[in-house]
Amino acid sequence: MKSVIPVTTLEIKTACSQCNLRELCLPFGLDPNEVDQLDELVGSRRKIKRQQHLYRSGDTFEAIYAIRAGSFKTDVILEDGRDQVTGFQMTGEVLGLDGISTEHHSCNAIALEDSEVCVIPFGRLEELSRQVESLQHQFHKIMSREIVRDHGVMMLLGSMRAEERLAAFLLNMSQRFTARGFSPSEFHLRMTRDEIGSYLGLKLETVSRAFSRFQEEGLVAVQQKHIRILDTPGLKRLLNHHAV
Amino acid sequence: MKSVIPVTTLEIKTACSQCNLRELCLPFGLDPNEVDQLDELVGSRRKIKRQQHLYRSGDTFEAIYAIRAGSFKTDVILEDGRDQVTGFQMTGEVLGLDGISTEHHSCNAIALEDSEVCVIPFGRLEELSRQVESLQHQFHKIMSREIVRDHGVMMLLGSMRAEERLAAFLLNMSQRFTARGFSPSEFHLRMTRDEIGSYLGLKLETVSRAFSRFQEEGLVAVQQKHIRILDTPGLKRLLNHHAV
DNA sequence: GGAGCCCTTTGATCCACGTCAATACGATTT
DNA sequence: AAATCGTATTGACGTGGATCAAAGGGCTCC
């Protein structure tokens, strides 16, 4: 027997239970019944066009966002105009956690391509995670993962040389594409050299030169934003074989 | 009428309700009854001698720690020996959040001086925060604050010059000492030039030279680890007046 | 309270990355 | 298919901070 569901509902409602990203996202570790409860609180989806803001620094914090399609960057801007990209986010990753601390967002989230997010009203998430232990724990893990990730970036910015930073970046991207079922060795970067540079604490020329160098050495094949990793162990060696 | 409490209990039990750090720490925003519940789960205190580890990278994660006295640094170490200080923590701040994500700590926490922490078993904290909404929210704020702080460090490492980094560091220390009721302008640094350098992505010689430069310019008076800030606006100007 | 050692300062030199500049490429629009 | 504009590459040169080196200075631990 089939249950009859109006088409409109299917279109309007977000359904974590149907989402192929649930293993990466908030529903991870929840049983089907709990996922249904989560489904109910995920109010709506929101489409964000390329280059548009999902939220801005200073905006009142109301919800966190799970990326359903597309990708984003987050950045912080100083009064004098300097900016720093603090991260690139892919599908299944959560945006907006910075806003909890002061009830206002402290960075900008900008779509790198036409994207779609699930809006998760934060008050309701806290409410449900008081009832659903596995949801509470998964949410805590996601926040903690963000902290660990940031420590990795600090290591990168604080103690690595340009080529090491780029190698670490490429290996990280590769790993995240893999986790999403894409090729580990061939992918399309959504961000510019300037944005990569900002993230890695380098100028865009330095990023470009490092790419060229990797290409010369047969580590990767670079064609603009299209990357093919030819020698993963070689990239990894670059990271650890640092002459002390 | 006075209630009679055995002296031993007073000594053994931690008491958030009695702690003058409660406005900075987990109890913030809780009503007295809720603080009592928190008191019950704070199992024990632990004394850590200078230079000793509170936990090490790889250790199984069991608890988070609130600093009751003293101060700590956290660092990450790469296989090739390079290390990066990811933060300095003072009284009332919480350590160990990195461990939630994988059930294992991902950094080292080392006491900068003889210190004492309150051990907060994490499972029980999650349990209680399912019952006490204000505790849940305060915990989320603390995690979020850590993320925002890390973004600030990324900005510092990614887009500031040496003297700007040190100025930002000093202003940050000043502000945190102030929040703890100490002088905003005169304090004692617990960490070495090398540790400051690691945190700021600089070599210790560069840190030392920047201190000397600040002294020449009358911004601060430096005597080893004893710092007197003479011109706070001057330091702030250094941060924002960056020639683009 | 003295010995030893770690920490800090300062100078001289080097080099990785930044800066400036010119050109080339590619996606989008018309 | 040409025009336009943002993006990327590459070269030449400059510089901020790293590195190497050598004194001092002040804790810490007997």
Coordinates of C-alpha atoms (C1' of nucleotides) in Angstrom, one line a residue:
Chain A
M1 CA 0.0 0.0 0.0
K2 CA 1.3 3.4 -0.9
S3 CA 0.7 6.5 1.1
V4 CA -0.5 9.4 -1.0
I5 CA 1.4 12.5 -0.5
P6 CA 0.4 15.8 -2.2
V7 CA 3.1 16.9 -4.6
T8 CA 3.2 20.4 -3.1
T9 CA 4.2 19.0 0.2
L10 CA 7.1 17.1 -1.4
E11 CA 8.3 20.2 -3.0
I12 CA 7.9 22.5 0.0
K13 CA 9.1 20.3 2.8
T14 CA 12.7 19.6 3.4
A15 CA 13.3 16.0 4.1
C16 CA 16.4 15.1 6.0
S17 CA 15.3 11.5 5.7
Q18 CA 15.5 11.7 2.0
C19 CA 18.7 13.7 1.8
N20 CA 21.8 11.9 0.6
L21 CA 23.9 14.3 2.8
R22 CA 22.5 13.1 6.0
E23 CA 25.6 11.1 6.9
L24 CA 27.6 14.3 6.9
C25 CA 25.1 16.6 8.4
L26 CA 23.0 17.0 11.5
P27 CA 20.9 13.8 11.1
F28 CA 24.0 11.6 11.5
G29 CA 23.5 9.0 14.2
L30 CA 19.8 9.6 14.5
D31 CA 17.2 6.8 14.2
P32 CA 14.5 7.2 11.6
N33 CA 12.0 8.5 14.1
E34 CA 14.3 11.1 15.3
V35 CA 15.2 12.2 11.8
D36 CA 11.5 12.8 11.3
Q37 CA 11.4 15.1 14.3
L38 CA 14.4 17.0 12.9
D39 CA 12.6 17.3 9.5
E40 CA 9.8 19.1 11.2
L41 CA 11.9 21.8 12.6
V42 CA 13.9 22.5 9.4
G43 CA 11.6 25.3 8.5
S44 CA 12.5 26.0 4.9
R45 CA 15.1 26.0 2.3
R46 CA 16.7 29.1 0.9
K47 CA 18.3 29.6 -2.5
I48 CA 21.3 31.8 -2.7
K49 CA 22.7 33.0 -6.0
R50 CA 26.4 33.1 -6.7
Q51 CA 28.2 36.0 -5.0
Q52 CA 25.2 36.7 -2.7
H53 CA 25.3 36.8 1.0
L54 CA 23.6 34.1 3.1
Y55 CA 24.2 36.4 6.1
R56 CA 26.5 39.3 6.9
S57 CA 28.6 40.2 9.8
G58 CA 26.4 42.1 12.3
D59 CA 23.2 40.4 11.2
T60 CA 21.0 39.1 14.1
F61 CA 21.5 35.4 14.6
E62 CA 18.4 33.4 14.3
A63 CA 19.3 30.1 12.5
I64 CA 22.1 27.9 11.4
Y65 CA 22.2 26.6 7.9
A66 CA 23.0 23.2 6.4
I67 CA 24.3 23.4 2.9
R68 CA 22.1 21.3 0.6
A69 CA 23.6 22.2 -2.7
G70 CA 26.5 24.4 -3.8
S71 CA 29.3 25.9 -1.7
F72 CA 30.2 29.0 0.3
K73 CA 33.0 31.0 1.7
T74 CA 33.1 32.8 5.0
D75 CA 35.1 35.9 5.6
V76 CA 35.9 38.5 8.2
I77 CA 36.5 42.1 7.2
L78 CA 38.5 44.7 9.2
E79 CA 37.7 48.4 9.3
D80 CA 40.6 49.3 7.1
G81 CA 39.3 47.0 4.3
R82 CA 41.5 44.0 4.8
D83 CA 39.7 40.8 4.7
Q84 CA 40.4 37.2 5.5
V85 CA 38.6 34.2 4.2
T86 CA 38.1 31.9 7.2
G87 CA 36.7 28.9 5.5
F88 CA 35.2 27.2 2.4
Q89 CA 32.1 25.2 3.1
M90 CA 30.6 22.3 1.0
T91 CA 27.4 20.4 1.0
G92 CA 26.4 18.9 4.3
E93 CA 28.4 21.4 6.3
V94 CA 26.9 23.8 8.7
L95 CA 27.1 27.6 8.5
G96 CA 26.3 30.2 11.1
L97 CA 27.7 28.8 14.3
D98 CA 29.7 32.0 14.8
G99 CA 26.4 33.8 15.6
I100 CA 25.5 31.9 18.8
S101 CA 28.1 33.6 20.9
T102 CA 26.8 37.2 20.7
E103 CA 23.4 36.7 19.0
H104 CA 24.9 38.4 16.0
H105 CA 26.9 37.0 13.1
S106 CA 30.6 37.8 13.2
C107 CA 31.5 36.9 9.7
N108 CA 30.0 37.0 6.2
A109 CA 28.8 33.9 4.4
I110 CA 28.9 34.2 0.6
A111 CA 27.8 31.7 -2.0
L112 CA 30.6 30.6 -4.4
E113 CA 28.0 29.3 -6.9
D114 CA 24.2 29.1 -7.0
S115 CA 23.4 27.3 -3.8
E116 CA 20.7 26.1 -1.5
V117 CA 20.6 25.8 2.3
C118 CA 18.3 24.3 4.9
V119 CA 17.3 26.9 7.4
I120 CA 17.4 25.5 11.0
P121 CA 15.9 27.9 13.5
F122 CA 18.4 27.8 16.4
G123 CA 15.9 28.1 19.2
R124 CA 14.0 25.2 18.0
L125 CA 17.2 23.2 17.4
E126 CA 18.2 23.7 21.1
E127 CA 14.7 22.7 22.1
L128 CA 14.7 19.5 20.1
S129 CA 18.3 18.6 21.2
R130 CA 17.1 18.8 24.8
Q131 CA 14.8 15.9 23.9
V132 CA 16.9 14.0 21.4
E133 CA 20.2 13.0 22.9
S134 CA 21.7 11.8 19.6
L135 CA 20.9 15.1 18.0
Q136 CA 22.4 17.0 20.9
H137 CA 25.6 15.0 20.6
Q138 CA 25.8 15.3 16.9
F139 CA 25.4 19.1 17.1
H140 CA 28.2 19.3 19.7
K141 CA 30.4 17.2 17.5
I142 CA 29.8 19.5 14.6
M143 CA 30.8 22.5 16.7
S144 CA 33.8 20.8 18.0
R145 CA 34.9 19.7 14.5
E146 CA 34.8 23.4 13.5
I147 CA 37.2 24.2 16.3
V148 CA 39.5 21.4 15.4
R149 CA 39.4 22.5 11.8
D150 CA 40.3 26.1 12.8
H151 CA 43.3 24.8 14.7
G152 CA 44.5 23.1 11.6
V153 CA 44.2 26.4 9.7
M154 CA 46.1 28.2 12.4
M155 CA 48.9 25.6 12.1
L156 CA 48.9 26.1 8.4
L157 CA 49.0 29.9 8.7
G158 CA 51.4 30.0 11.5
S159 CA 54.0 27.5 10.6
M160 CA 53.9 26.4 7.0
R161 CA 55.5 27.7 3.8
A162 CA 53.6 28.7 0.7
E163 CA 53.8 25.4 -1.1
E164 CA 53.0 23.4 2.0
R165 CA 49.9 25.5 2.6
L166 CA 48.7 24.9 -0.9
A167 CA 49.4 21.1 -0.7
A168 CA 47.5 20.9 2.5
F169 CA 44.6 22.8 0.9
L170 CA 44.5 20.5 -2.1
L171 CA 44.6 17.4 0.0
N172 CA 41.8 18.8 2.2
M173 CA 39.7 19.6 -0.8
S174 CA 40.3 16.1 -2.2
Q175 CA 39.3 14.4 1.0
R176 CA 36.1 16.4 1.2
F177 CA 35.1 15.7 -2.4
T178 CA 35.8 12.0 -1.7
A179 CA 33.5 12.1 1.3
R180 CA 30.8 13.4 -1.0
G181 CA 31.2 10.6 -3.5
F182 CA 33.2 12.6 -6.0
S183 CA 36.6 11.7 -7.4
P184 CA 39.5 12.2 -5.0
S185 CA 41.9 13.2 -7.8
E186 CA 39.9 15.4 -10.1
F187 CA 37.7 18.3 -9.2
H188 CA 36.7 21.8 -9.9
L189 CA 37.6 24.6 -7.5
R190 CA 34.8 27.1 -7.0
M191 CA 36.9 29.9 -5.6
T192 CA 39.4 32.2 -7.2
R193 CA 43.2 32.3 -6.7
D194 CA 42.6 35.5 -4.7
E195 CA 40.2 33.7 -2.3
I196 CA 42.5 30.7 -1.9
G197 CA 45.3 33.2 -1.2
S198 CA 43.3 35.0 1.4
Y199 CA 42.4 31.7 3.1
L200 CA 46.0 30.6 3.0
G201 CA 47.5 33.9 4.0
L202 CA 49.2 34.3 0.6
K203 CA 48.9 36.7 -2.3
L204 CA 47.2 35.4 -5.4
E205 CA 50.5 35.5 -7.4
T206 CA 52.1 33.3 -4.9
V207 CA 49.2 30.8 -5.1
S208 CA 49.5 30.9 -8.9
R209 CA 53.2 30.3 -8.8
A210 CA 52.8 27.4 -6.4
F211 CA 50.3 25.8 -8.7
S212 CA 52.7 26.2 -11.6
R213 CA 55.5 24.7 -9.6
F214 CA 53.3 21.7 -8.7
Q215 CA 52.5 21.3 -12.3
E216 CA 56.2 21.4 -13.4
E217 CA 57.0 18.7 -10.8
G218 CA 54.2 16.5 -12.0
L219 CA 52.2 16.6 -8.8
V220 CA 49.0 18.1 -10.3
A221 CA 47.6 19.0 -13.6
V222 CA 46.1 22.5 -13.4
Q223 CA 43.8 24.1 -15.9
Q224 CA 42.4 27.2 -14.3
K225 CA 40.0 26.0 -11.7
H226 CA 40.1 22.4 -12.9
I227 CA 42.5 20.3 -10.8
R228 CA 43.8 16.8 -11.4
I229 CA 45.9 15.4 -8.6
L230 CA 48.6 13.2 -10.1
D231 CA 50.7 12.4 -7.1
T232 CA 48.9 12.4 -3.8
P233 CA 51.9 10.8 -1.9
G234 CA 54.1 13.5 -3.4
L235 CA 51.8 16.2 -2.0
K236 CA 51.8 14.5 1.4
R237 CA 55.5 14.3 1.4
L238 CA 55.7 18.0 0.8
L239 CA 53.8 18.5 4.1
N240 CA 55.9 16.4 6.4
H241 CA 59.3 16.5 4.9
H242 CA 60.1 19.9 6.2
A243 CA 63.8 20.5 6.8
V244 CA 64.1 21.5 10.5
Chain B
M1 CA 19.8 29.3 62.0
K2 CA 23.0 28.1 60.5
S3 CA 23.3 24.8 58.7
V4 CA 26.3 22.8 59.8
I5 CA 28.5 21.7 57.0
P6 CA 31.5 19.4 57.7
V7 CA 34.8 21.1 56.9
T8 CA 35.9 18.2 54.7
T9 CA 33.0 18.7 52.4
L10 CA 33.8 22.3 52.0
E11 CA 37.3 21.5 51.0
I12 CA 36.6 18.6 48.7
K13 CA 33.6 19.9 46.8
T14 CA 33.9 22.4 44.1
A15 CA 31.3 25.1 44.4
C16 CA 30.4 27.1 41.3
S17 CA 28.1 29.1 43.5
Q18 CA 31.0 30.3 45.5
C19 CA 33.3 30.9 42.6
N20 CA 34.1 34.5 41.6
L21 CA 34.7 33.3 38.1
R22 CA 31.1 32.2 37.6
E23 CA 30.2 35.3 35.4
L24 CA 32.8 34.2 32.9
C25 CA 32.3 30.5 33.1
L26 CA 29.6 27.8 32.6
P27 CA 27.4 29.1 35.4
F28 CA 26.8 32.4 33.7
G29 CA 23.0 33.1 33.3
L30 CA 22.0 30.2 35.6
D31 CA 19.7 30.8 38.6
P32 CA 21.0 29.7 42.0
N33 CA 19.1 26.4 41.9
E34 CA 20.6 25.6 38.6
V35 CA 24.1 26.5 39.7
D36 CA 23.7 24.0 42.5
Q37 CA 22.8 21.3 40.0
L38 CA 26.0 22.2 38.0
D39 CA 27.9 22.0 41.3
E40 CA 26.9 18.4 41.7
L41 CA 28.3 17.3 38.4
V42 CA 31.6 19.1 38.6
G43 CA 33.3 16.0 39.9
S44 CA 36.6 17.2 41.2
R45 CA 39.3 19.7 40.8
R46 CA 42.7 18.9 39.5
K47 CA 46.0 20.6 40.2
I48 CA 48.4 20.9 37.3
K49 CA 52.0 22.0 37.9
R50 CA 53.8 24.4 35.6
Q51 CA 54.8 22.8 32.3
Q52 CA 52.7 19.7 32.9
H53 CA 50.0 18.5 30.6
L54 CA 46.3 18.7 31.4
Y55 CA 45.8 16.4 28.4
R56 CA 47.7 15.4 25.4
S57 CA 46.8 15.0 21.7
G58 CA 45.4 11.5 21.3
D59 CA 44.1 11.2 24.8
T60 CA 40.6 9.8 25.1
F61 CA 38.1 12.6 25.6
E62 CA 36.1 12.4 28.8
A63 CA 35.7 15.8 30.3
I64 CA 36.0 19.4 29.7
Y65 CA 37.9 21.7 32.1
A66 CA 37.2 25.1 33.6
I67 CA 40.3 26.9 34.7
R68 CA 39.9 27.9 38.3
A69 CA 43.4 29.2 38.9
G70 CA 46.4 29.7 36.7
S71 CA 46.7 29.6 32.9
F72 CA 47.4 27.3 30.0
K73 CA 48.5 27.1 26.4
T74 CA 47.2 24.7 23.8
D75 CA 49.3 23.5 21.0
V76 CA 49.2 21.2 18.0
I77 CA 52.3 19.3 16.9
L78 CA 53.1 18.0 13.4
E79 CA 55.0 14.8 12.7
D80 CA 58.0 16.7 11.6
G81 CA 58.3 18.4 15.0
R82 CA 56.9 21.8 14.1
D83 CA 54.4 23.1 16.6
Q84 CA 51.8 25.8 16.7
V85 CA 50.4 27.4 19.8
T86 CA 46.7 27.6 19.2
G87 CA 45.7 29.6 22.2
F88 CA 46.4 30.9 25.7
Q89 CA 43.7 30.3 28.3
M90 CA 43.0 32.2 31.5
T91 CA 40.8 31.6 34.6
G92 CA 37.1 31.0 33.8
E93 CA 37.9 29.8 30.3
V94 CA 37.1 26.3 29.2
L95 CA 39.6 23.7 27.9
G96 CA 39.0 20.5 26.0
L97 CA 36.3 21.3 23.5
D98 CA 38.4 20.0 20.7
G99 CA 37.9 16.5 22.0
I100 CA 34.2 16.2 21.5
S101 CA 34.5 15.8 17.7
T102 CA 36.4 12.5 17.6
E103 CA 36.3 11.4 21.3
H104 CA 40.0 12.1 21.4
H105 CA 41.8 15.3 22.1
S106 CA 43.5 16.9 19.1
C107 CA 45.8 19.2 20.9
N108 CA 47.9 19.5 24.0
A109 CA 47.0 21.6 27.0
I110 CA 49.9 22.6 29.1
A111 CA 50.0 24.7 32.3
L112 CA 52.0 27.9 32.0
E113 CA 52.1 28.2 35.8
D114 CA 50.9 26.0 38.7
S115 CA 47.2 25.8 38.0
E116 CA 43.9 24.3 39.0
V117 CA 41.0 23.2 36.9
C118 CA 37.4 22.0 37.6
V119 CA 36.8 18.6 35.9
I120 CA 33.4 18.5 34.1
P121 CA 32.6 15.0 32.9
F122 CA 31.2 15.6 29.4
G123 CA 28.5 12.9 29.4
R124 CA 27.0 14.4 32.5
L125 CA 27.2 17.9 31.2
E126 CA 25.3 16.9 28.1
E127 CA 22.8 15.1 30.4
L128 CA 22.3 18.1 32.6
S129 CA 22.1 20.5 29.7
R130 CA 19.2 18.5 28.4
Q131 CA 17.4 19.5 31.6
V132 CA 18.7 23.0 32.1
E133 CA 18.0 25.2 29.2
S134 CA 20.2 28.1 30.4
L135 CA 23.1 25.8 30.9
Q136 CA 22.7 24.3 27.4
H137 CA 22.6 27.8 25.9
Q138 CA 25.6 29.0 27.9
F139 CA 27.6 26.0 26.8
H140 CA 26.7 26.6 23.2
K141 CA 27.8 30.2 23.6
I142 CA 31.2 29.1 25.0
M143 CA 31.8 26.8 22.0
S144 CA 30.7 29.5 19.6
R145 CA 32.9 32.1 21.3
E146 CA 35.9 29.7 20.7
I147 CA 35.0 29.6 17.0
V148 CA 34.8 33.4 16.8
R149 CA 38.1 33.7 18.6
D150 CA 39.8 31.3 16.2
H151 CA 38.5 33.4 13.3
G152 CA 40.2 36.4 14.9
V153 CA 43.5 34.5 15.1
M154 CA 43.1 33.5 11.5
M155 CA 42.7 37.1 10.5
L156 CA 45.7 38.0 12.5
L157 CA 47.9 35.2 11.0
G158 CA 46.6 35.7 7.5
S159 CA 46.6 39.4 7.0
M160 CA 48.6 41.3 9.6
R161 CA 52.2 42.3 9.9
A162 CA 54.4 41.5 12.8
E163 CA 53.8 44.6 14.9
E164 CA 50.1 44.6 14.3
R165 CA 49.9 41.0 15.5
L166 CA 51.7 41.9 18.7
A167 CA 49.6 44.9 19.2
A168 CA 46.5 42.8 18.8
F169 CA 47.8 40.3 21.2
L170 CA 48.6 42.9 23.9
L171 CA 45.2 44.5 23.6
N172 CA 43.5 41.1 23.8
M173 CA 45.5 40.2 26.9
S174 CA 44.7 43.6 28.5
Q175 CA 41.0 43.1 27.8
R176 CA 41.0 39.7 29.4
F177 CA 42.9 40.8 32.4
T178 CA 40.4 43.6 32.8
A179 CA 37.5 41.2 32.6
R180 CA 39.1 39.4 35.6
G181 CA 39.4 42.5 37.7
F182 CA 43.1 43.2 37.1
S183 CA 44.7 46.3 35.7
P184 CA 44.1 46.9 32.0
S185 CA 47.5 48.5 31.6
E186 CA 49.9 46.5 33.7
F187 CA 50.2 42.7 33.8
H188 CA 52.5 39.8 33.8
L189 CA 52.7 37.5 30.8
R190 CA 53.0 33.9 31.7
M191 CA 54.4 32.7 28.4
T192 CA 57.8 33.0 26.7
R193 CA 58.7 35.1 23.6
D194 CA 58.9 31.8 21.8
E195 CA 55.4 30.8 22.8
I196 CA 54.0 34.2 21.8
G197 CA 55.9 33.9 18.5
S198 CA 54.4 30.5 17.8
Y199 CA 50.9 31.8 18.6
L200 CA 51.4 34.8 16.3
G201 CA 53.2 33.0 13.5
L202 CA 56.5 34.8 14.2
K203 CA 60.0 33.9 15.4
L204 CA 60.9 34.8 18.9
E205 CA 63.5 37.3 17.7
T206 CA 60.8 39.1 15.8
V207 CA 58.6 39.3 18.8
S208 CA 61.4 40.6 20.9
R209 CA 62.3 43.3 18.3
A210 CA 58.6 44.3 18.1
F211 CA 58.5 44.7 21.9
S212 CA 61.7 46.9 21.7
R213 CA 60.2 49.0 18.9
F214 CA 57.0 49.6 21.0
Q215 CA 59.1 50.6 23.9
E216 CA 61.1 53.1 21.8
E217 CA 57.9 54.6 20.5
G218 CA 56.5 54.9 24.0
L219 CA 53.6 52.6 23.5
V220 CA 54.5 50.1 26.2
A221 CA 57.1 49.7 29.0
V222 CA 58.5 46.2 28.7
Q223 CA 60.6 44.5 31.4
Q224 CA 60.9 40.9 30.5
K225 CA 57.4 39.4 31.1
H226 CA 56.1 42.5 32.9
I227 CA 54.2 44.7 30.6
R228 CA 52.9 48.2 31.1
I229 CA 50.7 49.6 28.4
L230 CA 51.3 53.3 28.1
D231 CA 49.4 54.2 25.0
T232 CA 46.3 52.0 24.3
P233 CA 45.0 54.3 21.6
G234 CA 48.4 54.2 19.9
L235 CA 48.3 50.4 19.9
K236 CA 44.8 50.4 18.4
R237 CA 45.8 52.9 15.8
L238 CA 48.6 50.5 14.8
L239 CA 45.9 47.9 14.0
N240 CA 43.6 49.9 11.8
H241 CA 45.8 52.4 10.1
H242 CA 47.2 50.0 7.7
A243 CA 48.3 51.6 4.4
V244 CA 46.4 49.8 1.7
Chain C
dG1 C1' 72.4 32.7 47.9
dG2 C1' 75.0 31.0 44.2
dA3 C1' 75.4 28.0 39.9
dG4 C1' 73.6 26.9 35.9
dC5 C1' 70.5 27.3 32.4
dC6 C1' 66.9 29.1 30.0
dC7 C1' 65.2 33.2 28.2
dT8 C1' 65.8 37.6 26.0
dT9 C1' 68.0 41.1 23.4
dT10 C1' 70.5 42.9 19.5
dG11 C1' 73.2 42.9 15.2
dA12 C1' 74.4 41.2 10.4
dT13 C1' 72.9 38.8 6.6
dC14 C1' 69.7 36.1 3.7
dC15 C1' 65.6 34.6 1.2
dA16 C1' 60.6 33.6 0.6
dC17 C1' 57.1 36.0 -0.5
dG18 C1' 55.1 40.6 -1.6
dT19 C1' 54.7 44.2 -4.9
dC20 C1' 54.4 46.2 -9.4
dA21 C1' 53.7 45.5 -14.1
dA22 C1' 52.6 43.4 -18.5
dT23 C1' 50.2 40.0 -20.8
dA24 C1' 47.2 36.2 -21.8
dC25 C1' 43.3 33.5 -21.1
dG26 C1' 38.3 32.3 -20.7
dA27 C1' 33.6 33.1 -19.7
dT28 C1' 29.8 35.9 -20.8
dT29 C1' 27.4 39.2 -23.5
dT30 C1' 25.9 41.1 -27.7
Chain D
dA1 C1' 32.5 36.0 -33.8
dA2 C1' 34.0 40.2 -31.7
dA3 C1' 34.2 42.9 -27.4
dT4 C1' 34.6 43.1 -22.6
dC5 C1' 35.9 42.1 -18.1
dG6 C1' 37.2 39.4 -14.5
dT7 C1' 40.8 35.9 -13.6
dA8 C1' 45.3 33.8 -14.1
dT9 C1' 50.1 33.5 -15.4
dT10 C1' 54.7 35.1 -15.5
dG11 C1' 58.7 38.2 -14.9
dA12 C1' 61.6 41.7 -12.3
dC13 C1' 62.6 43.6 -8.2
dG14 C1' 62.0 45.0 -3.2
dT15 C1' 61.4 44.0 1.7
dG16 C1' 59.8 42.1 6.1
dG17 C1' 60.8 38.7 8.8
dA18 C1' 63.8 34.4 9.2
dT19 C1' 68.2 32.8 10.2
dC20 C1' 72.6 32.8 12.2
dA21 C1' 75.4 34.4 15.9
dA22 C1' 76.9 36.3 20.2
dA23 C1' 76.2 38.5 24.4
dG24 C1' 73.6 39.6 28.6
dG25 C1' 70.1 39.0 32.2
dG26 C1' 67.1 36.8 35.3
dC27 C1' 64.8 32.6 37.1
dT28 C1' 64.9 28.2 39.2
dC29 C1' 66.6 24.8 41.8
dC30 C1' 69.6 23.2 44.8

